[in-house]
Coordinates of C-alpha atoms and ligand atoms in Angstrom, one line a residue:
X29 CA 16.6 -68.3 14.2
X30 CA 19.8 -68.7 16.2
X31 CA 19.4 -68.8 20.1
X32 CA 21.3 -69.6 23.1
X33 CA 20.2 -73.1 25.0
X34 CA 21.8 -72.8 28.5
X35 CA 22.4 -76.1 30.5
X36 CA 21.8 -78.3 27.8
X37 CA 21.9 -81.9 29.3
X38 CA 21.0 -84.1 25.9
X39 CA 23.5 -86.3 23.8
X40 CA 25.7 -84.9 21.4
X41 CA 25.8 -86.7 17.9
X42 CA 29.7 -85.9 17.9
X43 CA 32.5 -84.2 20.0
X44 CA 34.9 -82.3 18.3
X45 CA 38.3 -80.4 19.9
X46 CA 37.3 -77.2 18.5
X47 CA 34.3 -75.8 16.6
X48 CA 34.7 -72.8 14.3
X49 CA 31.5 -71.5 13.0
X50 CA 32.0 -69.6 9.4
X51 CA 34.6 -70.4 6.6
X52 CA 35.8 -67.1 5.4
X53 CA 39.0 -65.6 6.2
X54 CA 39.3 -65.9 9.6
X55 CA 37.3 -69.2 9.9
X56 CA 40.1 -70.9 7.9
X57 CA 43.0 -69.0 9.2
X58 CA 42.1 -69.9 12.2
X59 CA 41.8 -73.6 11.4
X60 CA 45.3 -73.6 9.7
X61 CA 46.7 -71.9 13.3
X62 CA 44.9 -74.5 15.2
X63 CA 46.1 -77.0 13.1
X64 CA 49.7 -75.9 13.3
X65 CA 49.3 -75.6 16.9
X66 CA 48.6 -79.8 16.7
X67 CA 44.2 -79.1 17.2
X68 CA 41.9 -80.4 15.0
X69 CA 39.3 -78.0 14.2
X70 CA 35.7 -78.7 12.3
X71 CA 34.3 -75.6 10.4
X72 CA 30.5 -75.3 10.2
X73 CA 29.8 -73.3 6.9
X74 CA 26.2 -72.7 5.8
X75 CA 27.1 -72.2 2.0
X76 CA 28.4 -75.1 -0.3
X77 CA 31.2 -73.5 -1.0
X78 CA 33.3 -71.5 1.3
X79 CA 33.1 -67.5 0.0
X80 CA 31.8 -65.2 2.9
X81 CA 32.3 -61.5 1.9
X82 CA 35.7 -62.4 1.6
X83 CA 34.6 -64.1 -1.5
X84 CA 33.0 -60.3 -2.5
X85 CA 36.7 -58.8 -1.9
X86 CA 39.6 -57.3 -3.8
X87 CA 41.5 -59.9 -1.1
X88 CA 43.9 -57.1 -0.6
X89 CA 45.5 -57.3 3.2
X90 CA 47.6 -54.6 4.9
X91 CA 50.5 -55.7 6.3
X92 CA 53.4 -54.0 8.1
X93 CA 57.4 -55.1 7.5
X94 CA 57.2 -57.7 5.5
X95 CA 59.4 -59.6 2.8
X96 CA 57.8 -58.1 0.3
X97 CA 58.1 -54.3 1.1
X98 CA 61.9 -54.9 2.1
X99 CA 62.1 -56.2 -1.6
X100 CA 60.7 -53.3 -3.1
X101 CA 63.0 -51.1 -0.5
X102 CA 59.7 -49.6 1.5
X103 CA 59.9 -49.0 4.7
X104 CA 57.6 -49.9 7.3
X105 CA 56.7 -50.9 11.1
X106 CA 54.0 -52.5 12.9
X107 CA 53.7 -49.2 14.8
X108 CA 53.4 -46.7 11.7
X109 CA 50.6 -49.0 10.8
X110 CA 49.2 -48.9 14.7
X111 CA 49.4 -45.0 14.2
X112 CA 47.9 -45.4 11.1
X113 CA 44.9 -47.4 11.9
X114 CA 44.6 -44.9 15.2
X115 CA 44.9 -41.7 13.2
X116 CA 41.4 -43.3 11.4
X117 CA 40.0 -44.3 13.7
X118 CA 40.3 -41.3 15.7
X119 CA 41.8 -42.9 18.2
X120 CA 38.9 -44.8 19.0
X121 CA 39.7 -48.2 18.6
X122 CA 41.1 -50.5 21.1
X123 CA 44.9 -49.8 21.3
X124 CA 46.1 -53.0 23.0
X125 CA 44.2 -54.9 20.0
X126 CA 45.2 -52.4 17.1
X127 CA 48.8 -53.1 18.4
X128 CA 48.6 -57.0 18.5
X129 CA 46.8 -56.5 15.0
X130 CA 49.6 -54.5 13.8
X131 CA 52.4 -56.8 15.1
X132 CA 50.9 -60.1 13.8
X133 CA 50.0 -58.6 10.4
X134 CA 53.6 -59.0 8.4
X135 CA 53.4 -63.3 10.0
X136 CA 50.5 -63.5 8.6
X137 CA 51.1 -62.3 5.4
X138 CA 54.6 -64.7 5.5
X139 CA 53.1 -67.9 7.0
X140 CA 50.4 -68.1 4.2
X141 CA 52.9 -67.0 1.6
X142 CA 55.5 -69.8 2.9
X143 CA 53.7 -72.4 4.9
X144 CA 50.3 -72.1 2.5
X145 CA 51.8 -71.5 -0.8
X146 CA 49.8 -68.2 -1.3
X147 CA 51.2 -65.9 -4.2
X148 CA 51.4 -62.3 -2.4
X149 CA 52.5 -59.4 -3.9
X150 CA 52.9 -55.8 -3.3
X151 CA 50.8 -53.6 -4.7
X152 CA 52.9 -50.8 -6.2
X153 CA 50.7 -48.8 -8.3
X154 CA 48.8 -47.0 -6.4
X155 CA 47.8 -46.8 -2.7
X156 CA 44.8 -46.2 -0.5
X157 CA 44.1 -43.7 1.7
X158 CA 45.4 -43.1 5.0
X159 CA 48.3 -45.8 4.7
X160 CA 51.6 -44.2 5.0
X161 CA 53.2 -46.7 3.2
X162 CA 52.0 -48.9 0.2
X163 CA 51.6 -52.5 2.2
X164 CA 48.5 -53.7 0.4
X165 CA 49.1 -57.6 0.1
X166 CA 47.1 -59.4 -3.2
X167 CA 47.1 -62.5 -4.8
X168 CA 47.8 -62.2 -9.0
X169 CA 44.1 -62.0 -9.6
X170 CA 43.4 -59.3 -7.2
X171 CA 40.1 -61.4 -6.3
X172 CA 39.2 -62.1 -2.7
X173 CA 37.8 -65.8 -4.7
X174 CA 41.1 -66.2 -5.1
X175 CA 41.6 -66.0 -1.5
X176 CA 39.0 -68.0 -0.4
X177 CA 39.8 -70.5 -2.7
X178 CA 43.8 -71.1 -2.2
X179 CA 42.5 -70.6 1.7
X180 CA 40.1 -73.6 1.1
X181 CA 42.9 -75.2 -0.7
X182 CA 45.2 -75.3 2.2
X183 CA 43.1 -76.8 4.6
X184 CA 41.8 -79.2 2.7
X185 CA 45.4 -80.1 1.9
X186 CA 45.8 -80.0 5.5
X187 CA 43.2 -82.2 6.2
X188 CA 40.5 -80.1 8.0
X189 CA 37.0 -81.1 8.0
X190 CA 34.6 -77.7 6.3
X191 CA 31.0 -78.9 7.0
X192 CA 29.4 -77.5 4.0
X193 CA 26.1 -76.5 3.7
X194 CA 25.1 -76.9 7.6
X195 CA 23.9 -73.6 9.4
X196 CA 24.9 -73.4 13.2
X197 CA 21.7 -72.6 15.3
X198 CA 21.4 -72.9 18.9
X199 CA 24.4 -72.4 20.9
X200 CA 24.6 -74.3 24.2
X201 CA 26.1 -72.8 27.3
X202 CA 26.1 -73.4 31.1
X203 CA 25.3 -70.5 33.3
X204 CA 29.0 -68.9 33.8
X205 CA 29.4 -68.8 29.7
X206 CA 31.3 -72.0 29.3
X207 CA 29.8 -73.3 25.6
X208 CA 29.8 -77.1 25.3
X209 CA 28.4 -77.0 21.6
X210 CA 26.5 -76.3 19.5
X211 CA 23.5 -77.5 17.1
X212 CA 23.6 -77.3 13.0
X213 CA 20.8 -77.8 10.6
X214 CA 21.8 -79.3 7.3
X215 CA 19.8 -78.2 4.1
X216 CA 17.5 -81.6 3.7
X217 CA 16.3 -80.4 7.4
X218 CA 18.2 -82.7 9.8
X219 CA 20.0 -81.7 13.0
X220 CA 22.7 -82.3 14.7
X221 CA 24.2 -81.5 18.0
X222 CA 28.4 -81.5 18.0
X223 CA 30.0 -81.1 21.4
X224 CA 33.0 -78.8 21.3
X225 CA 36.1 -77.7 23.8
X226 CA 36.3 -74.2 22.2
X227 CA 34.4 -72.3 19.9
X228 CA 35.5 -69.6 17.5
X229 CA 32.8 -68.0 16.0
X230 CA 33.8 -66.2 12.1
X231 CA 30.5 -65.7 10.6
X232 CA 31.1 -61.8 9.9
X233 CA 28.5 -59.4 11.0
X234 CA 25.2 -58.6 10.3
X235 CA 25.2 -56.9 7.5
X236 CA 22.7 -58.5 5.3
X237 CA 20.4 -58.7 8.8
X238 CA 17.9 -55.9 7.8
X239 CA 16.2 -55.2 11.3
X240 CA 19.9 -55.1 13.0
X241 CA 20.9 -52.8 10.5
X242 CA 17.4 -50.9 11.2
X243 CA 18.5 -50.7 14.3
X244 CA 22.2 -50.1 14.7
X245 CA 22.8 -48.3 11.2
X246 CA 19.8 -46.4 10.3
X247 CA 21.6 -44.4 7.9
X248 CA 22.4 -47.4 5.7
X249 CA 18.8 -49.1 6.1
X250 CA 18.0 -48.2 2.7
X251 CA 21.8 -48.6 1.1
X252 CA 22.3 -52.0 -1.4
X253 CA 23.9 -54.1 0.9
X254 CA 27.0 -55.5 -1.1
X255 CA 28.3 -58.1 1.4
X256 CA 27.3 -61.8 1.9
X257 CA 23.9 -62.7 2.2
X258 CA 25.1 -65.1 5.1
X259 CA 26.3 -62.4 7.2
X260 CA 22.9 -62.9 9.3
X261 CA 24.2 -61.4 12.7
X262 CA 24.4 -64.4 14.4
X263 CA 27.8 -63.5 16.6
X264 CA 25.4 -60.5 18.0
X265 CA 22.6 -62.4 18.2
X266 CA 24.4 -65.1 20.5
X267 CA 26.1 -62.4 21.8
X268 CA 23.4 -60.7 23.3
X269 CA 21.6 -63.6 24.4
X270 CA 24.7 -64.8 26.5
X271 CA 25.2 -61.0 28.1
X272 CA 28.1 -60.4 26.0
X273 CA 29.9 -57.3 25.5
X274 CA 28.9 -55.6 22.1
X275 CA 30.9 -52.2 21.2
X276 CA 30.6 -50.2 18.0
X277 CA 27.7 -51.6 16.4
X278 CA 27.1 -48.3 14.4
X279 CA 29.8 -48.7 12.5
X280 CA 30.5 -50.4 9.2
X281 CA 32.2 -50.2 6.2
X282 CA 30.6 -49.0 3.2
X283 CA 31.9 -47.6 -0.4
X284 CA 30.5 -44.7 -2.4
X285 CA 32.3 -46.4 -5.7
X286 CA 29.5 -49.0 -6.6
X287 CA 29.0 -48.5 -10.8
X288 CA 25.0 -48.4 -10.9
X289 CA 22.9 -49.9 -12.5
X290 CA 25.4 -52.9 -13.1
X291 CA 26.4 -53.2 -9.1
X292 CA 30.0 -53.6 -9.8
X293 CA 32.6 -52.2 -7.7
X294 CA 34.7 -49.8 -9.2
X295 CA 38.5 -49.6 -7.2
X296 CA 38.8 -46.0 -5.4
X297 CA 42.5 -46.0 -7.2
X298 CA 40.7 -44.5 -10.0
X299 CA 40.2 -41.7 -6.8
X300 CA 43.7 -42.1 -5.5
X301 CA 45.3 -41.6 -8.6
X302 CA 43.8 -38.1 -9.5
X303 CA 40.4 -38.7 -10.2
X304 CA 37.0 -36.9 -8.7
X305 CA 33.7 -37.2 -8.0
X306 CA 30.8 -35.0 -9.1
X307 CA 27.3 -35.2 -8.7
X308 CA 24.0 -35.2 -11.4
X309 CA 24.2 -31.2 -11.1
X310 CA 28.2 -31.9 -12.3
X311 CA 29.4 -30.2 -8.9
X312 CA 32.2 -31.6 -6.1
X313 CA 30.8 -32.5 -3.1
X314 CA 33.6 -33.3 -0.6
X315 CA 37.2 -35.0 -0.3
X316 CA 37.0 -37.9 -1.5
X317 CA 40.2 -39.5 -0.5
X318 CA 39.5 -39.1 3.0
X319 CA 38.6 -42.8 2.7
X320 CA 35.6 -45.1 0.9
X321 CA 33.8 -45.8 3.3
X322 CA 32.2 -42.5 4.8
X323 CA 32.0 -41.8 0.9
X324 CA 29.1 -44.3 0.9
X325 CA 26.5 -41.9 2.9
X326 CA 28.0 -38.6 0.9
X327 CA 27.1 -40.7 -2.3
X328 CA 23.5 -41.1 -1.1
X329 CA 23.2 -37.5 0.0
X330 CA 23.5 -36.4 -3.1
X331 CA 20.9 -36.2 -5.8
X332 CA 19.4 -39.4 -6.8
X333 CA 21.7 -41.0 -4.5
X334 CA 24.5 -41.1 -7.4
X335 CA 27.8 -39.8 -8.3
X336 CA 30.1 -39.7 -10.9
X337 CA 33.9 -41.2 -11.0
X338 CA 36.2 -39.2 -13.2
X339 CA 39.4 -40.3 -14.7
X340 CA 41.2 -40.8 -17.4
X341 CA 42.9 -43.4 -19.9
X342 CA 46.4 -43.1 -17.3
X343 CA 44.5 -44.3 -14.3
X344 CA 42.3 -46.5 -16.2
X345 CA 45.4 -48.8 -17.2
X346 CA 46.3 -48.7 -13.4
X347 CA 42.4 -49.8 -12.7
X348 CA 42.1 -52.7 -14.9
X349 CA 44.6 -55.0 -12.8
X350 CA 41.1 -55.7 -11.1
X351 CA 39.3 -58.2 -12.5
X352 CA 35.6 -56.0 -11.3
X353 CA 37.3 -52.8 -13.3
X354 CA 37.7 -55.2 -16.4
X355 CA 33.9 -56.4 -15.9
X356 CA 32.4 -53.2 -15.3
X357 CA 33.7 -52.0 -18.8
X358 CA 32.7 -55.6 -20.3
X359 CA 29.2 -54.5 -18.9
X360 CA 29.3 -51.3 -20.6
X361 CA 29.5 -49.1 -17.4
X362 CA 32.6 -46.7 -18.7
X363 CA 31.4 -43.6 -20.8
X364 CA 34.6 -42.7 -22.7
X365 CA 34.9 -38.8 -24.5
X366 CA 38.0 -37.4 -26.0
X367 CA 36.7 -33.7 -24.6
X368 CA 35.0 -31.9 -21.3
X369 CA 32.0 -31.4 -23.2
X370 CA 31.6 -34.8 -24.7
X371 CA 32.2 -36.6 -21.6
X372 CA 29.5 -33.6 -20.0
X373 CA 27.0 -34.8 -22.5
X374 CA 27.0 -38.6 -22.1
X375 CA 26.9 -38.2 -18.6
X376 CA 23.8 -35.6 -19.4
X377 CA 25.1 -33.4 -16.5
X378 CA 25.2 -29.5 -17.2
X379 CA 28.1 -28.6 -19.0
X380 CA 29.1 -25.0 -18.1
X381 CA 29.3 -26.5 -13.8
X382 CA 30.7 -29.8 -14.9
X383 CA 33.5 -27.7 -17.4
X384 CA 34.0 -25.2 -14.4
X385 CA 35.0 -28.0 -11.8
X386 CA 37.3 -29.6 -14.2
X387 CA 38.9 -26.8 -14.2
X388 CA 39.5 -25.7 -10.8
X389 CA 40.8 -29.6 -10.4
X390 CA 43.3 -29.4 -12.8
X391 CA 44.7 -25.8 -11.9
X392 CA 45.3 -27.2 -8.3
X393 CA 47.3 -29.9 -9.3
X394 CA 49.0 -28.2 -11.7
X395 CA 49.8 -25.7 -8.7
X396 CA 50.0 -28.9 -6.0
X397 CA 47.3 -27.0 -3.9
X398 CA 44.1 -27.8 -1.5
X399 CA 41.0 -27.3 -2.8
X400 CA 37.9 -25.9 -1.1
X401 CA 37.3 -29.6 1.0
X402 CA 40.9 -29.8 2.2
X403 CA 42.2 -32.4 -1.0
X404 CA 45.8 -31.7 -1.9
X405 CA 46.2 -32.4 -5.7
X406 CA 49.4 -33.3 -7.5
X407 CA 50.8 -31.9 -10.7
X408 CA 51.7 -35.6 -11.7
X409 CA 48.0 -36.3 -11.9
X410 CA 46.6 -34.5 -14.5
X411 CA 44.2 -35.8 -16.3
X412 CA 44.5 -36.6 -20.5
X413 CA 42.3 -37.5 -23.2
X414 CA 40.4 -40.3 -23.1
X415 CA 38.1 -39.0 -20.0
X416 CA 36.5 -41.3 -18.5
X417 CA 33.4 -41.2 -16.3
X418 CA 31.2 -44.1 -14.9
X419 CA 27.9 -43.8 -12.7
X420 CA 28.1 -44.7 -9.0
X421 CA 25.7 -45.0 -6.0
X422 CA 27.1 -45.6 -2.2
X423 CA 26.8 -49.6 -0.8
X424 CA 27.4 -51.1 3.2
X425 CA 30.5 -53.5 2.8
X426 CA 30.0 -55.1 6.6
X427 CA 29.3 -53.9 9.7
X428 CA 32.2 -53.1 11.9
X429 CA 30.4 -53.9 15.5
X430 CA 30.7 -57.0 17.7
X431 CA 31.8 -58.8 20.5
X432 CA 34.3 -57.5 22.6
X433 CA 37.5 -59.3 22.8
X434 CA 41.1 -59.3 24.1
X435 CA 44.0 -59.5 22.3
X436 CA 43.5 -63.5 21.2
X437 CA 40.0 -63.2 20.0
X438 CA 38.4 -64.3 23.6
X439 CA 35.1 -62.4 24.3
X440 CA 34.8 -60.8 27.1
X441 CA 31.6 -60.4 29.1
X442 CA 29.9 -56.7 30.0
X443 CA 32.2 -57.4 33.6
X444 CA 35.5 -57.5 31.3
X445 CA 35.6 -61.0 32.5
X446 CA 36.7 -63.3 29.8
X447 CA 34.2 -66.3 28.7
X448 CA 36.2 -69.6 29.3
X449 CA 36.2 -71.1 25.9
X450 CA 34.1 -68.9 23.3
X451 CA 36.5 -66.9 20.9
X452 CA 35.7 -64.4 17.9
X453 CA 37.7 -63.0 14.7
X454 CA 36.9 -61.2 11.8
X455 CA 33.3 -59.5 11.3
X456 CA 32.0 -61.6 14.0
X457 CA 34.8 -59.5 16.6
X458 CA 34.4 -55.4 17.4
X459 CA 36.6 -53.9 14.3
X460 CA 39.5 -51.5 15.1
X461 CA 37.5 -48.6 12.9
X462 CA 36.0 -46.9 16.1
X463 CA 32.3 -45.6 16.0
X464 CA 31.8 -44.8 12.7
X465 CA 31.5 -45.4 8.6
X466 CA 34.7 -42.7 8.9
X467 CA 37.1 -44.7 11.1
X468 CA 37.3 -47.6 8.6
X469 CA 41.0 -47.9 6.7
X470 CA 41.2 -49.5 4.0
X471 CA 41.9 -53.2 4.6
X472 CA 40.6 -53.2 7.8
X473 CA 38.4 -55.9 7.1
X474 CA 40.6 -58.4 5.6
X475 CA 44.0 -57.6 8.3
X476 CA 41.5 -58.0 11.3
X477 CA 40.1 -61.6 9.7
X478 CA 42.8 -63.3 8.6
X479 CA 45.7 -62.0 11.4
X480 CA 42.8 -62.3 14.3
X481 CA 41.5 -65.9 12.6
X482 CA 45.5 -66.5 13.1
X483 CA 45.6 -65.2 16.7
X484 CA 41.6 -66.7 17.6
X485 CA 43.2 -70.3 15.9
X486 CA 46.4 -70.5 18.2
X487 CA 44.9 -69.5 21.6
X488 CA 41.4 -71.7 21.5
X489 CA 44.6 -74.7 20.8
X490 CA 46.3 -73.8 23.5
X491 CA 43.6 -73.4 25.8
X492 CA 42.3 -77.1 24.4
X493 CA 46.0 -78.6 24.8
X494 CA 46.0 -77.5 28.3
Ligands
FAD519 C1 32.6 -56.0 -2.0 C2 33.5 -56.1 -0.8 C3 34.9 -55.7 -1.0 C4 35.8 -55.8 0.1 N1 37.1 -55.5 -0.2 C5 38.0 -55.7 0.9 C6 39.4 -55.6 0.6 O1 39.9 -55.5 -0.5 N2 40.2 -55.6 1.7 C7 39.7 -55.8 3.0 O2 40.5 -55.8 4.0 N3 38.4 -56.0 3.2 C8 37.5 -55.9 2.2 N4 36.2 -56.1 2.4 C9 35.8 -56.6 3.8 C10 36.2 -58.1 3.9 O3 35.7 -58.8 2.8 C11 35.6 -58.7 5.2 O4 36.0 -57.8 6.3 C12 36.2 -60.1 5.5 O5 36.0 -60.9 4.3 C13 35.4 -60.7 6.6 O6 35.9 -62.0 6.8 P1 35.1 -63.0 7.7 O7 35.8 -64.3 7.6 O8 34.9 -62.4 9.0 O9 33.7 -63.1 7.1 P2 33.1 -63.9 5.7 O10 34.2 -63.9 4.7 O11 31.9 -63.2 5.4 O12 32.9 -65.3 6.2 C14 31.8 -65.6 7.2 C15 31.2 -67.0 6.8 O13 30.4 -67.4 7.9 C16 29.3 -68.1 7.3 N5 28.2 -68.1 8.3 C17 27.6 -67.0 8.8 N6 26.7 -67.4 9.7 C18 26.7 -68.8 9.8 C19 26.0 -69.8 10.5 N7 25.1 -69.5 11.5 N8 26.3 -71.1 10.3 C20 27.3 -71.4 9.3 N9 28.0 -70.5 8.6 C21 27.7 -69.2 8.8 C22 29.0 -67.3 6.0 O14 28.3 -68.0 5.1 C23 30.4 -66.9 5.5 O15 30.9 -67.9 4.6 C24 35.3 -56.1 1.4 C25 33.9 -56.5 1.6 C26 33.1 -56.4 0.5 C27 31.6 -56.8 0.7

């Protein structure tokens, strides 16, 4: 159970510059910045092996102006991205942070490409939705492992200390928020208290927190939960105890692309790229490119709570650069036909109302027309033999509520005071997705981890070198 202690006057078994609780993204990004910055920071993570959700990730990152688009001649700004994210969000999410997001993103990107030796790329092939410019950033595997991994590479090559295995409990504070520690509990049972001169807490959300989500996100209490089962809620939990500011907390992401019953996530290029989704009955339900994440809760709305993605051999060449596309047809999730009806009858939907919205699909692209939902479909996108159709349910990613914080990742309290040395990034942080599933763009989660980690890493150094 993770509480608040306030005015804590007992002996602490260490004192560290800077305490970061949670080695995902923006736990280690923002040890790297504090590093950089000439801080030392200690990382409590409760797993033995750093992974966090980021772990669970394609490890794809938005980014806006960087090296790598002006090598592939696309062009793009900081504030097309800002407009972007806004234009999700519905203009809901905090502009000042969005923009400080937004400028920070292409550094990031660079630093750990130059500094950290991380392979980015572009990706070309596709893009997601909403982004008006392709600016997703991955490593060669496409694997957010690999992220976590070269990301646990470069600070330990950097010397930072990643307390494995050691789950941060109590949280000690005096009465006007300052936090002078906190304790951890290591898996044989022992405890131990480490004093701290600023704390970053990156330990994600509370997605796999069951009565939070009852709470907060009723409509996803009975989803799969796809994230880490790590993400308890502590941030919130502290959070609340220490009279906090919380915003969004109904809002997450989720994806209605999860290949059932094997749980693997099939990539919504296979969407992007001139695919559809129809339910058991063989019928369209909605837009789906409107975005992933609101797809979740149309998913589960639909009968049995399952849909079907539909593409073809074309797109499926484009999907197999991920390594969970390649697994899911390992697994045996893919049902391949060479014709409307074959694919119909392996799916054992009806025929005549799966034929019939196959057809309306196609004759819009071929004509580059809107269909009945508001989709636009393109004539280069029609689809060829083999057909290609695999089973899919709706899952919650993360949660996209937290603490409240300004533009360096300090929490603020319900006053819009700031707390004078307790910092958040990533899922820990409010999200820049607004108030609901909807308002989530694609890389969301990863851009505000890694570039607030960044952001969270350098100002808890300065404030300690001062
Ligand atoms: C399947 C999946 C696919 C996704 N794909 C993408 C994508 O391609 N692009 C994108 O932008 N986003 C994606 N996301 C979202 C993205 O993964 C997250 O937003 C991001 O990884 C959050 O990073 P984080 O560092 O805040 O949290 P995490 O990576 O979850 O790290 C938090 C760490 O804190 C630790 N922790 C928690 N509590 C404690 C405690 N009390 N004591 C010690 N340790 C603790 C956890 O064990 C964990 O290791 C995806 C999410 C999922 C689940």
């Amino acid at each position: 159970m993770s509480t608040v202690e306030f005015d804590h006057v007992g002996e602490w078994n260490a004192q560290v510059p800077l305490l970061i609780i949670g080695a995902g993204a923006a736990g280690l990004c923002a040890a790297l910045a504090a590093k950089a910055a000439g801080v030392d920071a200690v990382v409590i993570e409760r797993d033995a092996v750093p992974s966090g959700s980021t772990a669970l990730s394609a490890g794809l990152i938005p980014a806006a102006g960087t090296r790598f688009q002006r090598a592939k001649g696309i062009v793009d700004s900081p504030d097309r991205l800002v407009a972007d994210i806004q234009r999700k969000a519905r203009g809901e999410a905090p502009p000042a942070l969005v923009e400080a997001i937004a400028r920070g993103s292409a550094p990031l990107i660079e630093w750990l490409a130059e500094r950290h030796a991380l392979p980015f790329e572009l990706i070309e092939n596709f893009n997601y939705p909403g982004h008006c410019a392709l600016r997703m950033h991955g490593l060669p595997s496409r694997t957010g492992r690999e992220l976590i991994d070269r990301l646990r590479n470069a600070a330990e090559l950097s010397e930072i200390v990643v307390l494995t295995g050691c789950i941060a409990k109590t949280l000690f504070a005096q009465k006007n928020g300052r936090v002078g520690g906190i304790e951890i509990a290591r898996g044989n049972g022992s405890r131990e208290r480490i004093g701290c001169n600023a704390l970053i807490l990156a330990c994600n959300g509370y997605g796999s927190n069951s009565e939070l989500i009852r709470r907060f996100i009723p409509e996803m209490a009975d989803a799969l939960y796809f994230g880490h089962p790590g993400n308890r809620g502590d941030a919130v939990l502290w959070g609340e105890r220490l009279d906090a500011e919380l915003a969004c907390l109904g809002a997450y992401q989720g994806h209605g692309s999860i290949a059932t019953p094997h749980n693997i996530l099939i990539t919504w290029a296979v969407i992007m790229e001139g695919g559809f989704q129809v339910n058991a009955q063989g019928r369209r339900f909605c837009d789906e490119t409107c975005g992933y994440s609101e797809q979740a809760a149309e998913v589960l709305r639909q009968p049995s709570g399952i849909a079907w993605d539909i593409f073809d051999g074309r797109i499926a060449v484009v999907a197999r650069q991920f390594e969970d596309f390649r697994a899911a047809e390992r697994a045996g999730a893919m049902l391949v036909a060479d014709s409307v009806n074959g694919l119909a009858a392996r799916m054992r939907v009806p025929a005549d109302s799966f034929a019939e919205e196959w057809r309306n699909v196609e004759v819009l692209k071929t004509r580059g027309a809107v269909d009945r939902y508001g989709r636009r479909f393109s004539a280069e996108q029609l689809l060829q033999p083999p057909f290609f159709a695999v089973k899919v349910t709706g899952a919650l990613f993360h949660s996209q509520g937290g603490l409240v914080i300004d533009t360096t990742g300090r929490v603020k309290r319900k006053d819009g005071s700031l707390f004078p040395n307790l910092f958040a990034a990533g899922g820990a942080a409010v999200g820049i997705s607004g108030t609901t599933a909807a308002g989530y763009l694609s890389g969301n989660g990863l851009l505000t981890a890694t570039v607030l980690g960044r952001l969270a890493g350098q100002a808890a150094a300065k404030l300690i070198s001062h």
